[in-house]
Amino acid sequence: MSPALDVPRQLAEPAERGTLTIGHAVVRKVAQHAAGQVAGTAREGKKAPKAKVGGQDNDVDLALDLALHYPAAVRAVVGDVRARVAEEVEDITGYRVRSLAVTVSALVPDSAPRVR
């Protein structure tokens, strides 16, 4: 074994190591996933949550479009979505959610309608 492998490497100070940039596409995916984890939101196919991301630096603005299962307590589910998305985006990316707009664009039945 080489003597160089036995010596622990000294890392530069954090400020001297470089930068990390997390793209808006990643923030969008995190927001969509977090919204879809909330009970009452539709997660399948075209009804899955959709997000748009804006902002700059460490602040992001999010716009979510959701479909909810019917019957759902819309206000309660949207409140849970807001909390979950903001928490996940901030925890995973380190970005601060400056604004979060939610649009409920559809109510979908819990089960497929019966055909007679």
CSV table of C-alpha atoms in Angstrom, one decimal, residues 34-106:
chain,number,residue,atom,x,y,z
A,34,ALA,CA,-44.0,16.4,-1.7
A,35,ALA,CA,-47.5,17.6,-2.8
A,36,GLY,CA,-48.3,14.1,-4.0
A,37,GLN,CA,-47.5,12.6,-0.6
A,38,VAL,CA,-50.3,14.5,1.1
A,39,ALA,CA,-53.5,12.4,1.7
A,40,GLY,CA,-56.3,13.6,-0.5
A,41,THR,CA,-54.2,14.7,-3.5
A,42,ALA,CA,-54.5,12.8,-6.8
A,43,ARG,CA,-51.1,11.3,-7.8
A,44,GLU,CA,-51.9,9.3,-11.0
A,45,GLY,CA,-51.0,10.3,-14.5
A,46,LYS,CA,-52.3,13.6,-15.8
A,47,LYS,CA,-53.9,14.4,-12.4
A,48,ALA,CA,-50.5,14.3,-10.6
A,49,PRO,CA,-49.4,17.6,-9.0
A,50,LYS,CA,-47.6,20.0,-11.3
A,51,ALA,CA,-45.3,22.8,-10.2
A,52,LYS,CA,-43.7,25.9,-11.6
A,53,VAL,CA,-40.7,27.5,-10.0
A,54,GLY,CA,-39.4,31.0,-10.1
A,55,GLY,CA,-37.2,33.2,-7.9
A,56,GLN,CA,-33.6,33.9,-7.6
A,57,ASP,CA,-30.7,33.3,-5.2
A,58,ASN,CA,-31.9,31.3,-2.3
A,59,ASP,CA,-35.6,32.3,-2.5
A,60,VAL,CA,-38.1,30.4,-4.6
A,61,ASP,CA,-41.6,31.1,-5.7
A,62,LEU,CA,-43.8,28.1,-6.3
A,63,ALA,CA,-47.1,27.6,-8.1
A,64,LEU,CA,-48.8,24.3,-7.7
A,65,ASP,CA,-51.7,22.9,-9.7
A,66,LEU,CA,-53.4,20.0,-8.0
A,67,ALA,CA,-56.3,17.6,-8.4
A,68,LEU,CA,-57.9,16.4,-5.2
A,69,HIS,CA,-59.9,13.3,-4.5
A,70,TYR,CA,-63.6,13.9,-4.1
A,71,PRO,CA,-64.9,14.4,-1.5
A,72,ALA,CA,-62.0,16.1,0.1
A,73,ALA,CA,-61.8,18.9,2.6
A,74,VAL,CA,-60.2,21.3,0.1
A,75,ARG,CA,-59.1,23.9,2.6
A,76,ALA,CA,-57.5,21.3,4.9
A,77,VAL,CA,-55.8,19.4,2.1
A,78,VAL,CA,-54.4,22.6,0.6
A,79,GLY,CA,-53.1,23.6,4.0
A,80,ASP,CA,-51.3,20.3,4.5
A,81,VAL,CA,-49.9,20.6,0.9
A,82,ARG,CA,-48.5,24.1,1.6
A,83,ALA,CA,-46.8,22.9,4.9
A,84,ARG,CA,-45.4,19.7,3.4
A,85,VAL,CA,-44.1,21.3,0.2
A,86,ALA,CA,-42.5,24.3,2.0
A,87,GLU,CA,-40.8,21.9,4.5
A,88,GLU,CA,-39.5,19.5,1.9
A,89,VAL,CA,-38.2,22.1,-0.4
A,90,GLU,CA,-36.4,23.9,2.4
A,91,ASP,CA,-35.0,20.8,4.0
A,92,ILE,CA,-33.8,19.1,0.7
A,93,THR,CA,-32.6,22.1,-1.3
A,94,GLY,CA,-31.8,24.7,1.4
A,95,TYR,CA,-33.9,27.3,-0.5
A,96,ARG,CA,-36.4,29.4,1.3
A,97,VAL,CA,-40.0,29.2,-0.1
A,98,ARG,CA,-40.9,32.9,-0.5
A,99,SER,CA,-44.4,32.3,-1.9
A,100,LEU,CA,-46.5,29.2,-2.6
A,101,ALA,CA,-49.7,29.6,-4.8
A,102,VAL,CA,-52.0,26.6,-5.0
A,103,THR,CA,-54.7,26.0,-7.6
A,104,VAL,CA,-57.1,23.1,-7.3
A,105,SER,CA,-58.0,22.4,-10.9
A,106,ALA,CA,-60.0,19.3,-10.5
